[in-house]
């Protein structure tokens, strides 16, 4: 194939899934001339798995993406069919928004945003080879011989690298949803020395809504109150579509037991490691054989399609067995299967080969983001894509790169876990992974990240001014409640009695009364005669800050200690194998990860506190900085 010069850009993004879309938009918004190269322009931001955005931890990531100037929140707000706040009965640290998406509308809206973004060019093509000179990326070459030059490249190939779809004993080369896989780029990455692993994920069958007997299922409506992921959303979708809940049963489980020998997972055909927190139905039945049933959610895939996603029934069993499974489930006895479930195996790179900026340690100015880094989920991919796009553009434009800490954002937790600990399965964000989760809440993503987004050029002046005004209203109201006294008169006592609390014996400041678990901001506001009408999100911030003040303060003290460790930088040219006293395993892990700080070093699996103490002594004595790798 003859080659030709196809164009020169600051940043090239390979792939336009959820990671690629955010990376490209961020890079362009930062001011870099950006190219998106994707196999199929009709599949931008495609959802090959569940038609939803958000959920525990993930929903907070979407809020963080929005606070940083990303697109996912704005797009789902315009294209969802249902929205619900989860865990409302629990504390604010675990509350999270989840939206059912109209898959096609979501794709179309994201594509429209990308087409209208200045500095951003979209092109349909297949990247096959990276151009690398002296350890630095120079561009790439496409299937038709086009040579695209660039100062930075971001690879966001999802599950396409040597993708293979598996259904029963059928196995064939394919990307998700029968798209073309990426074979030559996978081979090129291997040739360039990247260590890869084989992971697996899967999807359930889709059925025709007209063939479902919904009378045998439980309706799952959206919330009555308006909800949004984006801080910029002002118009809300009110005509929501419900989801429906049903369950597997003994008959379902018997079908699985009878056909387990036909499952690629148990026959040995599937070699890749699957996601522990999103197992297939056959895996659930085997691992939890004491459970008489498992939840199955029926989720519409859009307003203008009858396809319904059978959430909870992910499987790679043969198609005829999948039909039997459906027939055994209440409401799905006569369900018309439109698409069979399948497993997909693919290559991921080992993420400890990346710096915390998501730049490759092996090739300068080459970044990777999304499922190629070993993660699962649209939200995790989008969060990585956003940061990779920001950093790729920053490197090209001579700006400071951005690393979010574990106390800044769930995105910071995600990336730090990947590059510091690696992962032996498709990584999924959980609230339990964040030690500072009380600080990383759904409600305060803008407070945490908008100043940074504005400073790096991801948020415009108008939005920043509105943010500052909101922040001021929160601070003023907290100050007011701390200063105002509430007297134990009959009105006060009645409000407290109605809330189920103990009556006052003396006067009390508004903030102290609000600390009581049964009291809400609206109750306190009723008793303090506030003359200013505040937005709901301001009230929420005030209430959470006052109620959880002690816990928040303790978390902030822990963050201060962490920052001191983060500020203890480790010299780049350190030779860990030359440090006597550090355990052999720890030396190997430190040399592999090459942590930037003592804090990061302390989080590496296999490195214990004694190793850190010895490392600290050596660094403080100034011995290590002179040792070359």
XYZ file of C-alpha atoms in Angstrom:
629
model
C 0.000 0.000 0.000
C 1.592 3.346 -1.058
C 1.869 5.905 1.733
C 1.035 9.607 1.643
C 1.142 12.577 4.008
C -2.412 12.923 5.323
C -2.090 15.827 7.761
C -0.341 17.294 10.781
C -1.960 17.856 14.180
C -1.008 18.644 17.753
C -2.903 15.653 19.150
C -4.377 12.551 17.499
C -6.973 10.485 19.362
C -7.382 6.905 18.132
C -10.914 5.690 18.794
C -14.123 7.600 19.529
C -15.805 5.590 22.252
C -16.436 7.155 25.645
C -12.720 7.636 26.360
C -11.909 8.888 22.871
C -14.792 11.364 22.733
C -13.791 12.991 26.036
C -10.089 12.972 25.143
C -10.698 14.664 21.803
C -13.089 17.278 23.149
C -10.750 18.088 26.047
C -7.694 18.365 23.824
C -9.506 20.674 21.409
C -10.966 22.785 24.209
C -7.460 23.179 25.657
C -6.456 24.773 22.356
C -4.682 21.887 20.616
C -5.352 21.120 16.957
C -6.871 17.662 17.357
C -7.763 14.754 15.070
C -10.105 11.903 15.988
C -9.450 8.755 13.982
C -12.182 6.141 14.371
C -13.190 2.983 12.477
C -16.811 4.061 12.147
C -18.164 7.588 12.577
C -21.642 6.139 13.139
C -20.434 4.411 16.307
C -19.140 7.437 18.228
C -19.842 6.997 21.982
C -21.606 3.706 21.256
C -22.892 1.685 24.238
C -22.137 -1.978 23.456
C -23.255 -3.068 26.912
C -25.901 -1.624 29.244
C -27.793 1.479 28.027
C -27.110 3.520 31.148
C -24.772 6.099 32.635
C -23.919 6.472 36.315
C -24.612 4.403 39.410
C -22.597 3.942 42.638
C -19.213 5.704 42.343
C -19.654 5.898 38.547
C -22.328 8.602 38.809
C -19.923 10.721 40.857
C -17.307 10.272 38.124
C -19.783 11.701 35.598
C -20.290 14.731 37.870
C -16.508 15.135 38.100
C -16.173 14.925 34.324
C -18.745 17.700 34.046
C -17.078 19.836 36.719
C -13.840 19.540 34.736
C -15.542 20.683 31.525
C -16.190 17.256 29.994
C -19.202 16.238 27.923
C -20.741 13.017 29.291
C -23.024 14.702 31.844
C -24.378 17.256 29.381
C -25.055 14.607 26.753
C -26.880 12.160 29.021
C -28.982 15.004 30.462
C -30.259 15.692 26.947
C -30.805 12.094 25.881
C -31.905 10.007 28.862
C -35.202 8.182 29.174
C -35.091 7.846 32.961
C -33.083 9.206 35.891
C -32.903 8.059 39.505
C -30.856 9.002 42.550
C -29.579 5.828 44.211
C -28.924 5.217 47.914
C -31.056 8.157 49.063
C -31.678 6.432 52.413
C -27.924 6.274 53.038
C -25.321 8.926 53.723
C -24.220 11.532 51.154
C -20.920 9.737 50.472
C -22.652 6.889 48.628
C -25.504 8.713 46.884
C -25.174 8.596 43.131
C -27.242 9.426 40.074
C -28.039 6.825 37.409
C -29.669 7.450 34.036
C -31.124 5.122 31.433
C -29.929 6.289 28.046
C -31.480 6.461 24.640
C -28.480 4.807 23.006
C -28.948 6.241 19.536
C -29.738 9.763 20.715
C -26.712 9.681 23.029
C -24.428 8.759 20.124
C -25.942 11.411 17.876
C -25.627 14.170 20.479
C -22.002 13.310 21.272
C -21.155 13.237 17.560
C -22.846 16.626 17.094
C -20.792 18.114 19.946
C -17.594 16.795 18.415
C -18.472 18.021 14.924
C -19.120 21.536 16.249
C -16.018 21.765 18.477
C -13.397 24.217 17.137
C -9.915 22.688 16.670
C -11.420 19.193 16.304
C -11.359 17.155 13.064
C -13.176 13.817 12.703
C -11.999 11.200 10.229
C -13.024 7.604 9.597
C -10.011 5.350 9.309
C -8.101 2.482 10.919
C -4.822 3.134 12.721
C -2.383 0.292 12.139
C 1.075 1.498 13.108
C 2.535 4.124 15.423
C 5.408 6.247 14.132
C 8.075 6.383 16.858
C 11.500 8.006 16.631
C 14.073 8.060 19.443
C 11.490 6.861 21.949
C 9.045 9.639 21.088
C 5.723 9.454 19.236
C 5.629 11.210 15.874
C 2.242 10.134 14.535
C 0.646 7.057 12.988
C -0.090 5.247 9.729
C -3.555 4.109 8.686
C -4.810 1.073 6.804
C -4.851 2.997 3.499
C -1.319 4.361 3.938
C -2.188 7.783 5.343
C 0.618 9.183 7.507
C -0.762 11.506 10.181
C 1.877 13.521 12.047
C 1.300 14.615 15.654
C 3.168 15.759 18.731
C 0.976 13.574 20.999
C -1.206 10.520 20.415
C -3.937 9.165 22.688
C -5.008 5.539 22.127
C -8.555 4.708 23.244
C -9.299 1.450 21.456
C -11.615 -0.078 24.084
C -12.148 -3.808 23.557
C -11.118 -3.766 19.865
C -7.490 -4.889 20.230
C -7.494 -8.453 18.867
C -11.156 -8.676 19.894
C -12.872 -12.053 19.651
C -16.579 -12.723 20.180
C -17.550 -16.032 21.787
C -21.025 -17.631 21.839
C -21.087 -21.283 22.887
C -18.447 -23.083 20.819
C -18.460 -20.320 18.190
C -15.444 -17.994 18.271
C -14.611 -15.350 15.695
C -12.475 -12.240 15.343
C -14.587 -9.140 16.015
C -14.938 -5.951 17.944
C -18.066 -5.355 20.063
C -21.420 -5.656 18.285
C -19.797 -7.351 15.279
C -17.611 -4.395 14.394
C -14.186 -4.786 12.824
C -11.440 -5.631 15.373
C -8.056 -3.884 15.578
C -5.428 -6.504 14.805
C -2.407 -4.702 13.348
C -2.359 -1.943 15.977
C -2.369 -4.638 18.687
C 0.558 -6.337 16.981
C 2.353 -2.991 16.661
C 1.973 -2.229 20.391
C 3.362 -5.663 21.175
C 6.293 -5.055 18.811
C 6.986 -1.735 20.562
C 7.447 -3.657 23.797
C 4.160 -3.108 25.648
C 3.161 -5.836 28.087
C -0.429 -6.887 27.481
C -3.005 -9.094 29.212
C -6.120 -10.806 27.943
C -9.390 -9.655 29.513
C -12.992 -10.629 28.896
C -16.363 -8.976 29.245
C -19.841 -9.825 28.011
C -23.413 -8.744 27.343
C -26.885 -10.239 27.834
C -29.530 -10.907 25.177
C -31.806 -8.140 23.890
C -35.519 -8.883 23.488
C -38.490 -7.245 21.776
C -40.587 -5.196 24.192
C -43.800 -6.217 22.402
C -43.176 -9.825 23.425
C -42.749 -9.136 27.169
C -45.568 -9.770 29.652
C -44.996 -6.808 31.937
C -47.870 -7.866 34.247
C -45.481 -10.456 35.720
C -42.794 -7.855 36.469
C -42.373 -4.952 38.911
C -42.273 -1.410 37.535
C -39.171 0.685 38.257
C -40.016 4.341 37.537
C -37.658 7.293 37.472
C -37.601 10.007 40.149
C -40.426 12.539 40.251
C -38.074 15.436 41.004
C -35.882 16.874 38.210
C -32.361 15.425 38.175
C -29.252 16.245 36.155
C -25.603 15.259 35.981
C -24.378 18.534 34.515
C -24.111 21.768 36.445
C -24.987 23.532 33.184
C -28.328 21.767 32.638
C -31.363 24.014 33.020
C -33.998 22.078 31.043
C -35.158 18.708 32.326
C -36.746 15.698 30.638
C -40.034 14.892 32.365
C -41.583 12.167 30.165
C -39.584 9.258 31.515
C -39.870 5.595 30.562
C -39.918 2.936 33.304
C -37.670 -0.080 33.668
C -39.021 -3.377 34.986
C -37.812 -5.938 37.500
C -38.151 -9.713 37.364
C -36.135 -12.631 38.748
C -34.496 -15.888 37.789
C -35.782 -19.023 39.529
C -35.021 -22.715 40.087
C -35.962 -23.535 36.494
C -33.513 -20.908 35.179
C -30.747 -22.259 37.363
C -31.500 -25.812 36.273
C -31.164 -24.824 32.620
C -27.736 -23.381 33.432
C -26.632 -26.440 35.436
C -27.777 -28.769 32.653
C -25.828 -26.829 30.025
C -22.780 -25.714 31.974
C -20.572 -27.968 29.855
C -21.560 -25.817 26.858
C -20.461 -22.583 28.558
C -17.181 -21.225 27.113
C -16.314 -20.038 30.624
C -16.319 -23.579 31.963
C -15.233 -25.495 28.850
C -11.899 -23.664 28.795
C -12.588 -21.763 25.571
C -12.464 -18.388 27.354
C -8.937 -17.653 28.575
C -9.349 -13.963 29.448
C -10.147 -12.770 32.960
C -13.662 -11.390 33.392
C -14.976 -8.663 35.711
C -15.580 -9.998 39.219
C -18.200 -7.346 39.985
C -20.225 -7.974 36.838
C -20.319 -11.764 36.464
C -22.218 -13.730 33.846
C -25.461 -15.432 34.876
C -23.791 -18.849 34.723
C -21.006 -17.571 37.004
C -23.556 -16.165 39.469
C -25.479 -19.447 39.609
C -22.291 -21.463 40.197
C -20.710 -19.101 42.731
C -23.899 -18.310 44.644
C -25.700 -21.640 44.383
C -27.406 -21.033 47.730
C -29.421 -18.135 46.265
C -32.849 -19.156 44.939
C -33.073 -16.219 42.525
C -31.198 -13.279 40.970
C -32.534 -9.886 39.876
C -33.180 -9.238 36.186
C -33.847 -5.659 35.090
C -35.567 -5.002 31.773
C -34.129 -1.749 30.434
C -35.449 -0.023 27.260
C -32.638 0.905 24.859
C -34.386 4.038 23.593
C -37.629 5.813 22.733
C -37.673 4.784 19.093
C -36.766 1.113 19.402
C -38.450 -1.918 20.912
C -35.154 -3.475 21.973
C -34.909 -4.171 25.697
C -31.642 -4.917 27.468
C -31.969 -7.885 29.865
C -29.705 -6.585 32.642
C -28.392 -9.359 34.882
C -28.460 -12.103 32.241
C -25.002 -11.579 30.728
C -23.995 -14.876 29.137
C -21.927 -16.609 26.473
C -23.977 -19.822 26.457
C -25.101 -21.101 23.032
C -28.021 -19.245 21.507
C -30.504 -22.112 21.911
C -29.695 -22.254 25.648
C -30.167 -18.483 25.937
C -33.677 -18.936 24.529
C -34.426 -21.525 27.223
C -33.139 -19.147 29.898
C -35.471 -16.396 28.707
C -38.454 -18.756 28.608
C -37.889 -19.672 32.266
C -38.080 -16.094 33.566
C -41.450 -14.553 34.591
C -42.571 -12.080 31.930
C -40.111 -13.397 29.352
C -41.760 -16.763 28.638
C -42.613 -15.660 25.102
C -39.864 -13.092 24.706
C -38.547 -12.646 21.185
C -34.738 -12.587 21.328
C -33.466 -9.920 18.937
C -29.769 -10.262 19.747
C -27.987 -13.030 21.599
C -25.665 -12.355 24.506
C -21.955 -12.904 23.928
C -18.544 -12.748 25.565
C -15.693 -10.739 24.073
C -11.992 -11.255 24.731
C -9.498 -8.480 24.001
C -6.005 -7.191 24.739
C -5.331 -4.613 27.452
C -2.000 -3.092 28.296
C -0.661 -3.504 31.830
C -1.419 -0.038 33.281
C 1.650 0.136 35.555
C 3.463 1.002 32.291
C 1.852 4.456 32.546
C 2.679 7.602 34.501
C -0.149 9.159 36.569
C -0.733 11.531 33.625
C -1.615 8.388 31.560
C 1.464 8.961 29.411
C 3.397 5.838 28.519
C 6.690 5.316 30.337
C 7.973 3.521 27.242
C 7.139 6.075 24.515
C 7.123 9.807 25.241
C 3.922 11.729 24.376
C 1.925 8.524 23.863
C -1.135 8.255 26.115
C -3.698 5.502 26.608
C -7.168 5.719 28.161
C -10.216 3.550 28.728
C -10.616 -0.214 28.515
C -7.209 -0.551 26.871
C -5.901 0.278 30.376
C -7.786 -2.623 31.929
C -10.940 -0.900 33.137
C -14.605 -1.696 32.608
C -17.438 0.793 32.245
C -18.255 3.853 30.174
C -17.701 6.231 33.092
C -14.232 4.936 33.999
C -13.294 5.191 30.317
C -14.615 8.741 29.983
C -12.797 9.906 33.120
C -9.502 8.545 31.840
C -10.118 9.946 28.375
C -10.728 13.402 29.782
C -7.463 13.384 31.749
C -5.447 11.884 28.879
C -6.826 14.530 26.508
C -6.041 17.332 28.955
C -2.496 16.082 29.521
C -1.734 15.307 25.874
C -2.748 18.855 24.948
C -0.931 20.376 27.930
C 2.312 18.610 26.952
C 2.072 19.900 23.387
C 1.135 23.440 24.425
C 3.855 23.704 27.075
C 1.393 23.816 29.956
C 1.608 21.976 33.258
C 0.093 18.498 33.174
C -2.713 17.633 35.598
C -2.675 14.791 38.112
C -5.757 14.430 40.314
C -5.002 13.074 43.772
C -7.040 10.436 45.598
C -8.542 13.204 47.728
C -9.482 15.332 44.703
C -11.742 12.967 42.789
C -12.832 9.410 42.104
C -11.021 9.892 38.795
C -7.863 10.370 40.855
C -8.560 7.139 42.768
C -9.161 5.280 39.494
C -5.972 6.406 37.780
C -3.798 6.007 40.874
C -5.083 2.460 41.415
C -4.315 1.578 37.790
C -0.817 3.023 37.496
C 0.293 2.156 41.030
C -1.300 -1.234 41.722
C -2.269 -2.430 38.262
C -5.226 -4.783 37.919
C -5.611 -8.519 37.340
C -9.239 -8.195 36.144
C -11.335 -5.543 34.378
C -11.248 -2.728 36.956
C -14.491 -1.273 38.216
C -14.787 1.777 40.461
C -16.488 1.180 43.828
C -17.133 3.622 46.662
C -15.097 1.302 48.900
C -11.971 2.007 46.822
C -11.987 5.679 47.915
C -10.628 6.239 51.415
C -11.802 9.876 51.291
C -15.281 9.125 49.944
C -16.952 11.528 52.375
C -15.075 14.302 50.581
C -15.757 12.878 47.098
C -19.517 13.279 46.952
C -22.062 13.668 44.175
C -23.129 17.063 45.498
C -19.727 18.766 45.706
C -17.921 17.807 42.476
C -17.995 21.435 41.307
C -16.602 22.704 44.624
C -13.718 20.253 44.273
C -12.831 20.701 40.617
C -14.242 23.837 38.937
C -11.377 26.115 40.022
C -8.897 23.701 38.452
C -10.987 23.387 35.284
C -11.116 27.169 34.927
C -7.367 27.525 35.540
C -6.491 25.096 32.721
C -9.036 26.521 30.267
C -11.657 23.759 30.357
C -14.406 25.932 31.874
C -15.453 29.282 30.465
C -15.669 32.574 32.363
C -19.477 32.652 32.537
C -19.708 29.266 34.207
C -16.855 30.121 36.583
C -18.544 33.344 37.717
C -21.772 31.435 38.451
C -19.776 28.879 40.404
C -18.107 31.559 42.541
C -21.503 33.105 43.294
C -22.887 29.726 44.377
C -19.864 29.079 46.565
C -20.324 32.472 48.224
C -24.005 31.765 48.957
C -23.074 28.488 50.613
C -20.442 30.125 52.800
C -22.735 33.000 53.780
C -25.572 30.671 54.758
C -23.307 28.480 56.878
C -22.043 31.610 58.613
C -25.619 32.821 59.176
C -26.754 29.541 60.736
C -23.735 29.485 63.022
C -24.590 32.948 64.306
C -28.386 32.912 64.636
C -30.086 31.781 67.867
C -33.264 29.697 67.873
C -35.419 30.133 70.946
C -37.374 27.242 72.556
C -40.798 28.742 71.824
C -43.896 26.713 70.906
C -43.296 26.968 67.160
C -39.754 25.625 67.554
C -40.825 22.829 69.886
C -43.618 21.761 67.539
C -41.272 21.542 64.547
C -38.851 19.450 66.599
C -41.655 17.201 67.924
C -42.981 16.649 64.405
C -39.487 15.587 63.353
C -39.333 13.087 66.227
C -36.688 14.958 68.220
C -36.285 16.036 71.841
C -37.564 19.482 72.790
C -35.142 22.284 73.547
C -34.437 23.358 77.103
C -32.486 26.468 76.116
C -31.821 28.531 73.043
C -29.530 26.974 70.428
C -27.683 28.186 67.381
C -29.167 27.150 64.054
C -26.114 25.193 62.964
C -26.107 23.101 66.167
C -29.791 22.278 65.813
C -29.206 21.240 62.191
C -26.583 18.734 63.362
C -29.399 16.657 64.853
C -30.060 13.687 62.534
C -33.824 14.264 62.407
C -33.559 17.931 61.441
C -33.318 19.215 57.863
C -32.206 22.510 56.396
C -35.794 23.410 55.456
C -36.894 22.933 59.073
C -34.116 25.185 60.339
C -34.842 27.721 57.630
C -38.477 27.770 58.743
C -37.356 28.638 62.276
C -34.733 31.231 61.353
C -36.821 33.351 58.987
C -34.267 33.470 56.168
C -34.971 36.325 53.756
C -32.926 34.777 50.933
C -34.395 32.004 48.785
C -31.594 29.576 48.040
C -31.349 26.941 45.305
C -31.788 23.315 46.338
C -28.163 22.474 45.589
C -26.996 25.298 47.874
C -29.275 24.068 50.679
C -27.935 20.551 50.204
C -24.340 21.752 50.477
C -25.102 23.743 53.620
C -26.883 20.819 55.298
C -24.196 18.249 54.478
C -21.359 20.554 55.512
C -22.924 21.300 58.898
C -24.197 17.791 59.674
C -20.956 16.022 58.757
C -18.564 18.786 59.779
C -16.657 16.651 62.288
C -16.187 13.748 59.915
C -15.224 16.064 57.064
C -12.638 17.774 59.285
C -11.062 14.411 60.184
C -10.884 13.475 56.500
C -9.240 16.802 55.682
C -6.627 16.207 58.391
C -5.848 12.843 56.790
C -5.583 14.564 53.403
C -3.058 17.037 54.851
C -0.907 14.120 56.003
C -1.211 12.543 52.559
C -0.178 15.781 50.849
C 2.996 15.893 52.943
C 3.859 12.438 51.635
C 2.883 13.442 48.091
C 5.259 16.407 48.386
C 8.149 14.060 49.231
C 9.258 13.482 45.647
C 11.407 10.543 44.604
C 14.312 11.335 42.233
C 13.687 10.032 38.714
C 17.127 8.412 38.368
C 16.860 6.270 41.458
C 18.221 2.711 41.355
C 16.071 0.741 43.781
C 18.197 -2.397 43.402
C 21.139 -0.503 44.923
C 19.288 0.217 48.191
C 20.244 -2.341 50.824
C 17.605 -3.162 53.414
C 14.580 -2.972 51.113
C 12.936 -6.356 50.529
C 13.653 -8.007 47.171
C 9.966 -8.027 46.162
C 9.631 -4.343 47.062
C 12.689 -3.419 45.006
C 11.209 -5.117 41.954
C 7.821 -3.456 42.392
C 9.354 -0.007 42.953
C 11.544 -0.381 39.876
C 8.513 -1.437 37.804
C 6.122 1.325 38.896
C 8.749 4.074 39.383
C 6.561 6.077 41.787
C 6.763 9.864 41.695
C 6.327 10.357 45.449
C 6.621 8.556 48.782
C 2.823 8.521 48.992
C 2.532 6.660 45.684
C 5.324 4.279 46.695
C 3.479 3.415 49.912
C 0.412 2.311 47.899
C 2.280 -0.236 45.781
C 1.279 -3.799 46.548
C 4.275 -5.633 48.032
C 5.924 -2.502 49.447
C 5.598 -2.431 53.247
C 6.100 0.415 55.782
C 9.618 -0.803 56.635
C 10.614 -0.478 52.975
C 9.203 3.050 52.883
C 11.129 4.029 56.031
C 14.414 2.864 54.502
C 13.629 4.629 51.228
C 12.883 7.857 53.106
C 16.218 7.721 54.952
C 18.150 7.235 51.720
C 16.361 10.085 49.957
C 16.738 12.480 52.897
C 20.460 11.702 53.018
C 20.659 12.646 49.344
C 22.377 9.423 48.329
C 19.908 8.161 45.791
C 19.653 11.178 43.502
C 23.193 10.519 42.223
C 22.551 6.899 41.328
C 21.601 6.349 37.685
C 19.153 3.683 36.514
